[in-house]
Every structure is written in structure tokens, then in C-alpha cells.
Short mmCIF file of C-alpha atoms and ligand atoms in Angstrom, two decimals:
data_model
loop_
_atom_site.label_atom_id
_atom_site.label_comp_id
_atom_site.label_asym_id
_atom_site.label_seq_id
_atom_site.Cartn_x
_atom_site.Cartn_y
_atom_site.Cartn_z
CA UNK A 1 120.50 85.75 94.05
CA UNK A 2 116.93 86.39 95.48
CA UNK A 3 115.66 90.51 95.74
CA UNK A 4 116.68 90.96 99.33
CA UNK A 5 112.98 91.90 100.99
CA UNK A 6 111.53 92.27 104.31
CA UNK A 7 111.00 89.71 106.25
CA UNK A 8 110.17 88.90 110.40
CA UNK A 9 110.58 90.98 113.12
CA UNK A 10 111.40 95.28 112.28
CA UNK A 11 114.89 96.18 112.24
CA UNK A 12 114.28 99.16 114.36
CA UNK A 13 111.46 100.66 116.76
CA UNK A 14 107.82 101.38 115.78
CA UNK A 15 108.41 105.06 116.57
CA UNK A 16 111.51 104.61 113.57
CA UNK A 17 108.97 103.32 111.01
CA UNK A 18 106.96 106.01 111.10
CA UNK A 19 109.27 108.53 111.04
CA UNK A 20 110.54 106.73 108.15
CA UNK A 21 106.91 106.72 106.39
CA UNK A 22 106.54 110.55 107.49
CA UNK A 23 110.10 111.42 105.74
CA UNK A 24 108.95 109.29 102.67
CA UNK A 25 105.40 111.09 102.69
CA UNK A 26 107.05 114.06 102.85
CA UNK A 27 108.72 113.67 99.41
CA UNK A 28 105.52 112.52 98.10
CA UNK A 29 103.45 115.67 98.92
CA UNK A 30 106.01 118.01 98.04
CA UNK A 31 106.06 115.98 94.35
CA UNK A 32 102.35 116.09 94.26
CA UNK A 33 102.21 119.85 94.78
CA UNK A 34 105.12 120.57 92.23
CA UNK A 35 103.63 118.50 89.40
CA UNK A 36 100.13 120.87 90.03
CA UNK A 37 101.99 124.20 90.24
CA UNK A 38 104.11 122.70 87.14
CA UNK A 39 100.66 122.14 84.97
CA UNK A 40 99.36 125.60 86.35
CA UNK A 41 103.04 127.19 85.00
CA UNK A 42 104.09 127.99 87.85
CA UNK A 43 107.91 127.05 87.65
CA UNK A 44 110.08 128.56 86.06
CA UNK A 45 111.97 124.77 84.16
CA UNK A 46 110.95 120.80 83.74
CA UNK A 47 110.68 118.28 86.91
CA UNK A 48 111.28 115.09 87.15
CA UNK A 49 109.20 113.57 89.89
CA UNK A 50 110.34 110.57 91.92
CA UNK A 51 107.39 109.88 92.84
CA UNK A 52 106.99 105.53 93.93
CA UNK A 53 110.79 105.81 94.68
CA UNK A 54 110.39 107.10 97.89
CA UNK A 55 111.58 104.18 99.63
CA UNK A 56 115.24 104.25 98.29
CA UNK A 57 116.13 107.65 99.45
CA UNK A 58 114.64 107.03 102.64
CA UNK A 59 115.54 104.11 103.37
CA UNK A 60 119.47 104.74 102.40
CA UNK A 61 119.93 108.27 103.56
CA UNK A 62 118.30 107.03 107.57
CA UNK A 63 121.75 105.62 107.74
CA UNK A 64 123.57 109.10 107.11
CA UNK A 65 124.42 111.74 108.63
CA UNK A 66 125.81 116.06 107.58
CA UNK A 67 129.23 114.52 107.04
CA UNK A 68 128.39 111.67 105.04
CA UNK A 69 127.85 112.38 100.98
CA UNK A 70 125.55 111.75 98.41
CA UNK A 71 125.86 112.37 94.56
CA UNK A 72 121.96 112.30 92.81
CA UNK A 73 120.58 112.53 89.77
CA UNK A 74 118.15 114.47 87.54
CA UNK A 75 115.58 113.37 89.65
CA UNK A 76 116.75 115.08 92.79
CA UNK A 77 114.14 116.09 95.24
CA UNK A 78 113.73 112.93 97.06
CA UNK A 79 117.48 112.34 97.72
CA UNK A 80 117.53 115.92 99.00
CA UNK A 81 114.86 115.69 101.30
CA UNK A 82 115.95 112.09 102.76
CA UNK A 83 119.19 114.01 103.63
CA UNK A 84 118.00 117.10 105.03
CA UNK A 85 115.06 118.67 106.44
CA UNK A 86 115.08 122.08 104.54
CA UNK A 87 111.62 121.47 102.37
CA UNK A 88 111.23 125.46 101.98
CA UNK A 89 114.84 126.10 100.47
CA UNK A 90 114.15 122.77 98.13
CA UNK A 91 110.34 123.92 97.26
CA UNK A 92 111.75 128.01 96.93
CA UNK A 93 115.01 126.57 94.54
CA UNK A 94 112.29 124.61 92.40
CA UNK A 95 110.58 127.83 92.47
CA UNK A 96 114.18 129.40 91.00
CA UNK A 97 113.19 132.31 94.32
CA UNK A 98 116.57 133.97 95.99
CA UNK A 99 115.23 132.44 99.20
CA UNK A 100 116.16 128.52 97.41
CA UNK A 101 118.89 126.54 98.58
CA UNK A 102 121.11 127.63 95.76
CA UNK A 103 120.05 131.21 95.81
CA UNK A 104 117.26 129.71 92.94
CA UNK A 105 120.47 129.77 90.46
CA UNK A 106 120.55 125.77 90.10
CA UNK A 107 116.73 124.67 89.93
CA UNK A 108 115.26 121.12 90.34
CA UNK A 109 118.02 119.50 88.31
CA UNK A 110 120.82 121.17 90.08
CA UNK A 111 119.67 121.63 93.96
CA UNK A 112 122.79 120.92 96.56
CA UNK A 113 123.50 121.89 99.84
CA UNK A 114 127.63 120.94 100.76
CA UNK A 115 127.11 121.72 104.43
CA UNK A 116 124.39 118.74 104.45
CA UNK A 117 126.69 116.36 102.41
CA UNK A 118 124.40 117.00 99.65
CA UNK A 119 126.67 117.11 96.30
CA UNK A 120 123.46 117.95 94.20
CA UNK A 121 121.06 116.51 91.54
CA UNK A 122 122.79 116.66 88.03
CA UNK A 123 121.93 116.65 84.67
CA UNK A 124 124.03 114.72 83.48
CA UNK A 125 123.38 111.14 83.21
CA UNK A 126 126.15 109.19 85.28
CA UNK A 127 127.51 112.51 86.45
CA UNK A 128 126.57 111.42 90.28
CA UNK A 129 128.61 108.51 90.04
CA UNK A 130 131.80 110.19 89.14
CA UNK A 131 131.42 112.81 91.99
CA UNK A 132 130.19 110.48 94.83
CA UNK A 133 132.96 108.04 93.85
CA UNK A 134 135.59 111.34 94.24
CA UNK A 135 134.14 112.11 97.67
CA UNK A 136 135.10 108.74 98.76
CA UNK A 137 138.03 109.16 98.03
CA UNK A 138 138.79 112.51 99.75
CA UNK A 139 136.74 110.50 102.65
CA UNK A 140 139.53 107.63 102.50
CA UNK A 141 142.60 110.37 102.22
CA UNK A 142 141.20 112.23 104.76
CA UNK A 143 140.92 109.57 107.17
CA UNK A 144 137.22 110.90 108.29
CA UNK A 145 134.74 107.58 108.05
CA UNK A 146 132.27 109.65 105.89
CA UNK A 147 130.31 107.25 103.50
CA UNK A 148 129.44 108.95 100.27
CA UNK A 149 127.03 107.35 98.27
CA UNK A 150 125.99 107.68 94.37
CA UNK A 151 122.41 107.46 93.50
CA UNK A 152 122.16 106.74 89.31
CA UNK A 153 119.39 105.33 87.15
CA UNK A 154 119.00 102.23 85.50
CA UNK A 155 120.03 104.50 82.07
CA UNK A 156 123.08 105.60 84.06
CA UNK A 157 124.37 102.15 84.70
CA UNK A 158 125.06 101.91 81.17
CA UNK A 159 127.31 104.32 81.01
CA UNK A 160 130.78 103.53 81.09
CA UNK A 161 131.68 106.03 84.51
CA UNK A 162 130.17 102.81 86.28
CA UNK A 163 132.62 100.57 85.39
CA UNK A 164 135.38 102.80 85.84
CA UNK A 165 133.75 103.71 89.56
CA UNK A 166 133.81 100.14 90.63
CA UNK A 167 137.13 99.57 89.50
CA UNK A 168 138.55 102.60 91.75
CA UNK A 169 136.45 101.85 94.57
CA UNK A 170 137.38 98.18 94.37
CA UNK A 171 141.16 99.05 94.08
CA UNK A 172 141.63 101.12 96.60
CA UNK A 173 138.63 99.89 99.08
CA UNK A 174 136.62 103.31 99.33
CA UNK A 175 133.58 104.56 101.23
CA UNK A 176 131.41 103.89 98.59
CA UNK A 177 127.68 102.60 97.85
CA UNK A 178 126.65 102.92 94.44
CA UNK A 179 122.71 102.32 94.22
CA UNK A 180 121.31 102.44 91.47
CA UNK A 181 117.25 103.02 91.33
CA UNK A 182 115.86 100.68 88.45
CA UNK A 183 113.08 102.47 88.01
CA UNK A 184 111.94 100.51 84.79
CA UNK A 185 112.58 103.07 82.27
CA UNK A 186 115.53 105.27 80.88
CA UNK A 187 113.23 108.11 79.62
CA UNK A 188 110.86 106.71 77.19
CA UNK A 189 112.77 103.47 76.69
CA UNK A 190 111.67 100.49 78.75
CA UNK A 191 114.53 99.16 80.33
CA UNK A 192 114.46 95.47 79.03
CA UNK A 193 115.15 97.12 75.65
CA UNK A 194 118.50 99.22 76.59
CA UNK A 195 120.20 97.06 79.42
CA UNK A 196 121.40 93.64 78.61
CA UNK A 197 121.21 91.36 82.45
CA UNK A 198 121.18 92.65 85.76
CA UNK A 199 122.51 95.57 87.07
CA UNK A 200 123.73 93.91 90.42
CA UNK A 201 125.85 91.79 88.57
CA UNK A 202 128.40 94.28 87.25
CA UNK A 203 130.01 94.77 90.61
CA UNK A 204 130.81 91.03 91.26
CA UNK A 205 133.67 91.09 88.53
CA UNK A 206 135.42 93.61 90.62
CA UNK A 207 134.98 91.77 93.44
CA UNK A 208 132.55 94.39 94.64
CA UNK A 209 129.78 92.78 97.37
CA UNK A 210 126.41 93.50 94.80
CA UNK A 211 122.92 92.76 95.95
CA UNK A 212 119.54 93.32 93.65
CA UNK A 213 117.21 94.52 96.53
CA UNK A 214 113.03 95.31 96.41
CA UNK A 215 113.08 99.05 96.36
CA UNK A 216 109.63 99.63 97.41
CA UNK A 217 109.99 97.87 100.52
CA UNK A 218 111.41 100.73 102.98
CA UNK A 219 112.94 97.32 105.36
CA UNK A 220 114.76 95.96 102.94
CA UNK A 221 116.24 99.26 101.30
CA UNK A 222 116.80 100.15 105.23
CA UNK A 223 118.37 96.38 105.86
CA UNK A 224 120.84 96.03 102.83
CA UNK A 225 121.93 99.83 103.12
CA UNK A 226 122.76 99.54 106.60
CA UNK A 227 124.77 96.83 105.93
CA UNK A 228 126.75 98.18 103.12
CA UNK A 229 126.82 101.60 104.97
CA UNK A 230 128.45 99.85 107.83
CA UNK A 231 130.97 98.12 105.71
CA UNK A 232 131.82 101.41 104.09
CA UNK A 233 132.43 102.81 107.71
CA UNK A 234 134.79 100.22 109.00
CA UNK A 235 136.94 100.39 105.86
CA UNK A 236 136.05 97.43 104.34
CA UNK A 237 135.00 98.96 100.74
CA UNK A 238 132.39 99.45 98.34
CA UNK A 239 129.29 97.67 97.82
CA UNK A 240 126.25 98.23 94.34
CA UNK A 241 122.81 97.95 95.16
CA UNK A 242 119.93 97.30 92.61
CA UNK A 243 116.61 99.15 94.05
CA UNK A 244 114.18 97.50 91.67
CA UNK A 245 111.25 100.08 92.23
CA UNK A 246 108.89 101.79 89.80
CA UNK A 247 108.63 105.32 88.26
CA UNK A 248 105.12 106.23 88.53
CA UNK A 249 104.98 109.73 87.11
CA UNK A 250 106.55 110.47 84.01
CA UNK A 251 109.96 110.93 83.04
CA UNK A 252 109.23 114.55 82.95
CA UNK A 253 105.95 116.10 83.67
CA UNK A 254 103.73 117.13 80.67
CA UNK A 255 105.59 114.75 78.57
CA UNK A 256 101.78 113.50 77.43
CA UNK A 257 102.01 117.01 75.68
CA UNK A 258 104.83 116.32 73.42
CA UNK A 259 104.78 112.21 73.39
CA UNK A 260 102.65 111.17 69.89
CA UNK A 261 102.78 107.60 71.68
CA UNK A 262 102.88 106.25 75.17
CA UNK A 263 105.38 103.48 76.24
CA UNK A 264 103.36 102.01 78.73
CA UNK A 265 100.23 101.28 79.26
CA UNK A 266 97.65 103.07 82.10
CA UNK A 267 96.73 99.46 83.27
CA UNK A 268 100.66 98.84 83.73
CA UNK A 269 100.80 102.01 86.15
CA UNK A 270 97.78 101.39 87.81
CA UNK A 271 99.14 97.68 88.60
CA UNK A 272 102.20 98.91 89.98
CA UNK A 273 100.50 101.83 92.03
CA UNK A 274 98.93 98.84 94.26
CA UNK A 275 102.71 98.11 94.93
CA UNK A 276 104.13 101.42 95.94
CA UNK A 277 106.47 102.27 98.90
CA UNK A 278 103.94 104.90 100.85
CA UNK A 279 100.76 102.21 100.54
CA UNK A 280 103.39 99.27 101.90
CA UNK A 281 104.98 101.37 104.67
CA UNK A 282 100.87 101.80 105.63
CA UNK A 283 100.39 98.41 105.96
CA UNK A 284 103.44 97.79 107.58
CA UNK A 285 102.65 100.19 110.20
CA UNK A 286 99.27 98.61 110.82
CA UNK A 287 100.78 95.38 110.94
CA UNK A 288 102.94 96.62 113.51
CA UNK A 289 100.78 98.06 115.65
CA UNK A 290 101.16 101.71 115.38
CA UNK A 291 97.62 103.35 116.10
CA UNK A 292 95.90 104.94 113.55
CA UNK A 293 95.80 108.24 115.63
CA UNK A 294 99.81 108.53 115.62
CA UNK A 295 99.91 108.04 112.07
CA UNK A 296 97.42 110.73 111.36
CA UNK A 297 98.87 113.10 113.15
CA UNK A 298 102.60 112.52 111.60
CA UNK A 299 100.37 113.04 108.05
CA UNK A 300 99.03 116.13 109.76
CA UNK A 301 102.34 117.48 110.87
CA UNK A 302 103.86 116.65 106.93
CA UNK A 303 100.89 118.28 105.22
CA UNK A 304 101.51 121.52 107.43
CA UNK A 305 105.22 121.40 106.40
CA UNK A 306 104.60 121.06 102.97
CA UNK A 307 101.68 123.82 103.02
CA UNK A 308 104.13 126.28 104.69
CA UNK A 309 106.96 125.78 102.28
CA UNK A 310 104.96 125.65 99.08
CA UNK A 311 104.09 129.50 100.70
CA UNK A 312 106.89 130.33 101.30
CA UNK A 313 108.34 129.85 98.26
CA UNK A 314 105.55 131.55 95.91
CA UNK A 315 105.70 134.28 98.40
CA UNK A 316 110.01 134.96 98.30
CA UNK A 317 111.46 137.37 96.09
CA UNK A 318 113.37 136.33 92.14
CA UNK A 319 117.04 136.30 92.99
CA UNK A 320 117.99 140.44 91.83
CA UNK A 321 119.62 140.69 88.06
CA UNK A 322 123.10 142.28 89.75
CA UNK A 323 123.72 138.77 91.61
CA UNK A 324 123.54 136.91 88.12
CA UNK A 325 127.19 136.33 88.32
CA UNK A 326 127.72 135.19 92.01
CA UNK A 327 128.56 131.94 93.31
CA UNK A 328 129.12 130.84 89.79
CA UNK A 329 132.82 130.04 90.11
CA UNK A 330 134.55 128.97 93.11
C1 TPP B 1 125.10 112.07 79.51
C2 TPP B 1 123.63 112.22 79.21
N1 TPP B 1 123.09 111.50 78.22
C3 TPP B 1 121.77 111.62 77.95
C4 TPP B 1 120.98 112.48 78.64
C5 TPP B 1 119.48 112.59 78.35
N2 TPP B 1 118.74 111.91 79.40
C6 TPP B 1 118.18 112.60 80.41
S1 TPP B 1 117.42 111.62 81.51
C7 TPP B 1 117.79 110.24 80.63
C8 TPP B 1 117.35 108.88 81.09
C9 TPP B 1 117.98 108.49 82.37
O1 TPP B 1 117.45 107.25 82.78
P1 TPP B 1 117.83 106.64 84.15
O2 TPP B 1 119.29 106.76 84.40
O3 TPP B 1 117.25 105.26 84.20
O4 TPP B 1 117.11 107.58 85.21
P2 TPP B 1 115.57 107.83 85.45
O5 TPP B 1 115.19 108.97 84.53
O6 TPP B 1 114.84 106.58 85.13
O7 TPP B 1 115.45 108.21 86.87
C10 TPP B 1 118.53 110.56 79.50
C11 TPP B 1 119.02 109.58 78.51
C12 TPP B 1 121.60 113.24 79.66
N3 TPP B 1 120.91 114.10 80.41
N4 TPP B 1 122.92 113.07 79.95
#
């Protein structure tokens, strides 16, 4: 099957795209900022940036709304801030301040928000898939046309939760859209060396409607999300998406520090920089028509956002010893 990509006329309104590219260049500031306060040892734990994946979150979570649910991964931020528009409680949990979305007790790997439909990042490799496929199910018992959908890694898919996920969701026709970001490496591993074929492909035994799509391109992440959104909705099932998009960071920052080798090359990155989302959404925009005034001032507006909740969070209190033990257990 050909990489669903963009192509003729926008799907939506000029005024959409670039609040699309805004939400996306949101993401991307916030990740620049964190991997400088990370060098400068600032945070209190690891990130991993998702930085040139921008377009997947974006693009998928335009289609949902508070009631809708998404499971993520260790690699968090982005699907957060696609959802919802709290960038200081995200920046202040990253931070680990009592001001963060989870009172700075979860951290980059673990931030979540339930009354957004956010489920939370996870450190556990799969884990996502197992808890989005659950809340399609309550969705389905409950009668209440949520859509939850499980973001995973190309790693992830090879764990056996996947299989298992389709095979529920097939069976019993949930809300579910499992898309998985093949980001082109599963840590340090290329992914040509630890995933035999294609991704897609592993929903079509199950009957499961499975679609490799170009995950830099914010139309056609926007186009083949809707779509399996929508079918979700009306009750017709699950569908797997295959973002193919690029991890342009590290798996974790400072890894240089620790790696003796690299697994890629600088030229490789620097090729696939002239391919990321932000840069096409740009062109797109120009293409379109949207002045280069408007788009400045969206970048104007994000950069102020992103200042303000970087200060905020450096500025809020630790979370106080006596709470250590609250909101632990439910
Ligand atoms: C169950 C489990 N196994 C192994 C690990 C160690 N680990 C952390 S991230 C990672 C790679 C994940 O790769 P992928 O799913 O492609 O996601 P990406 O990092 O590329 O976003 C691994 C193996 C883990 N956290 N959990």
C-alpha cells in the first residue's frame, strides 16, 4: 500500500493550519528549552524529547476532544500538549515542582491529566497500548462514543500486548486507534535490525483497517486519523496507523555522555532535519497563502507561552516532604 501523504486542496481552513503549526511549534519550543535546562541540570530525571514527531500528536489529537482518551509513551510531552493546553503544569511536572500536573510526583515519563482524557506517558514499553485498549472498552460498555487512542513506538510494536490489543479490539469492534510512531529507532537499535516487515501489516490478519501513513506531513496524519477517528465514533471498530517520522534528538538527552559509539551518523540527522514536520507545515502555509505577518505573530504568541511557563515552573515551590504519600493509591 502507498504512505498515505498530502495531496490537493487542505482538508480544513487556512486559519486550521496554522493553529495546527502553532500547537506543533509549541511542543517544539517547550522540547528545545527542556533539553537546555536538562544540560544546565536543571531537572530533577532523564527526557526523552519528541522532537521531529510533532506532526503525529498534532495531527491525531485535532480530532479529540476532554472525553476522548489517549494512552502515550515514554516520550510524553508532545501527546500531552496536542491534548491539552496546560504547558505550565507539563513544564512545572518536568520540573518535579508541586505546581506540575501531577503535583511533580510522576515527572516527564509519567505526566497525566484524567480530566483531559490524558491516561499519561509510561515507562513501560507497550504499557500505553494495554491501557488505551481498556479505555475503549469502558468507552464501548459505557455506551459514550469516546475514542481512546494508544500512541507506542516502533520498539513497542514488538511486544506481544499488540497482538493481543488487536485481537480484543477486533473481536469486540472497540473505539480504538492504535498508532504507532516509527520513529526509526528503538533506543540505540536501528529499527531495520529489531522489526522484521511493516508495522501496518499486523492489523490486517485481524481484519483490522491498517494504513502506513507519512508522519511528518501534518495533512496526512490529520487525513488518515480523521478517518479512523470517525470510524471509531460510529461504532465501526479499530483501525493501526504507521506514522513513519523521524526521531531527531536522542533517545534520551546526554546519551552522547554515556554512548562509546553513535548509531547514526550526523549527516543522517542532518538529511532528515530538511524533512521535518515544523519546516513542512512552513511551506505548506506559504503555499497556502497565509501571510507571513499571521504566522509571526502565532510564533510570537507560542514563544510568550513557552517563556511564561518555563517561569513559572523554576519559580513554584518542591512538592512539601509530608505529601510524599498522597495520591499514591487510589
Ligand atoms: C517493557 C520494557 N522493556 C524495555 C524497556 C527499555 N526501553 C526504554 S525505551 C525503549 C525503546 C523504545 O523504542 P520505541 O518503542 O520505538 O519508542 P521510541 O523510544 O523510539 O519513541 C526500551 C527498549 C522498557 N522501558 N520497558
Amino acid at each position: 500500500m502507498p504512505t498515505a501523504s498530502a495531496s490537493g486542496a487542505l482538508p480544513f481552513s487556512n486559519q486550521t493550519l496554522l493553529d495546527l503549526y502553532a500547537r506543533m511549534l509549541r511542543i517544539r519550543l517547550v522540547e528545545e528549552r527542556l533539553a537546555q535546562v536538562q544540560s544546565e541540570g536543571e531537572l530533577p530525571g532523564p527526557v526523552h524529547l519528541y522532537i521531529g514527531q510533532e506532526a503525529v500528536a498534532v495531527g491525531v489529537c485535532a480530532h479529540l476532544t476532554d472525553a476522548d482518551w489517549i494512552a502515550s509513551t515514554h516520550r510524553g510531552h508532545g501527546h500531552f500538549l496536542a491534548k491539552s493546553r496546560e504547558t505550565r503544569k507539563l513544564v512545572a511536572e518536568v520540573y518535579g515542582r508541586a505546581t506540575g500536573v501531577c503535583g511533580g510526583k510522576g515527572g516527564s515519563m509519567h505526566v497525566a491529566d484524567v480530566s483531559k482524557g490524558i491516561l499519561g506517558a509510561n515507562g513501560i514499553v507497550g504499557g500505553g497500548i494495554g491501557l488505551a485498549t481498556g479505555a475503549a472498552l469502558t468507552a464501548k460498555t459505557q455506551g459514550s462514543h469516546a475514542v481512546s487512542v494508544g500512541f507506542f513506538g516502533d520498539g513497542a510494536a514488538n511486544q506481544g500486548v499488540l497482538m493481543e490489543a488487536l485481537n480484543v479490539a477486533a473481536l469486540w469492534k472497540l473505539p480504538l486507534v492504535l498508532v504507532c510512531e516509527n520513529n526509526g529507532f528503538s533506543e540505540f537499535s536501528p529499527s531495520e535490525m529489531v522489526t522484521a516487515g511493516e508495522i501496518w501489516k499486523r492489523g490486517l490478519p485481524m481484519g483490522v483497517p491498517s494504513q502506513p501513513v507519512d508522519g511528518n506531513d501534518i495533512i496526512a496524519v490529520y487525513r488518515s486519523a480523521g478517518e479512523a477517528i470517525d470510524r471509531a465514533r460510529r461504532g465501526e471498530g479499530a483501525s493501526l496507523l504507521e506514522m513513519r517520522t523521524y526521531r531527531l534528538r536522542g533517545h534520551v538527552e546526554a546519551e552522547k555522555t554515556f554512548l562509546a559509539k553513535s548509531y547514526r551518523t550526523d549527516e543522517e540527522v542532518e538529511a532528515r532535519r530538511a524533512k521535518e514536520p515544523l519546516l513542512r507545515c512552513r511551506s505548506l502555509l506559504r503555499d497556502a497563502g497565509v501571510d507571513d505577518a499571521s504566522v509571526a505573530a502565532a510564533e510570537q504568541r507560542e514563544r510568550a507561552e513557552v517563556d511564561a511557563a518555563f517561569e513559572y515552573a523554576a519559580s513554584s515551590p518542591w512538592p512539601e516532604v509530608e505529601t510524599a504519600f498522597q495520591h499514591m493509591f487510589a
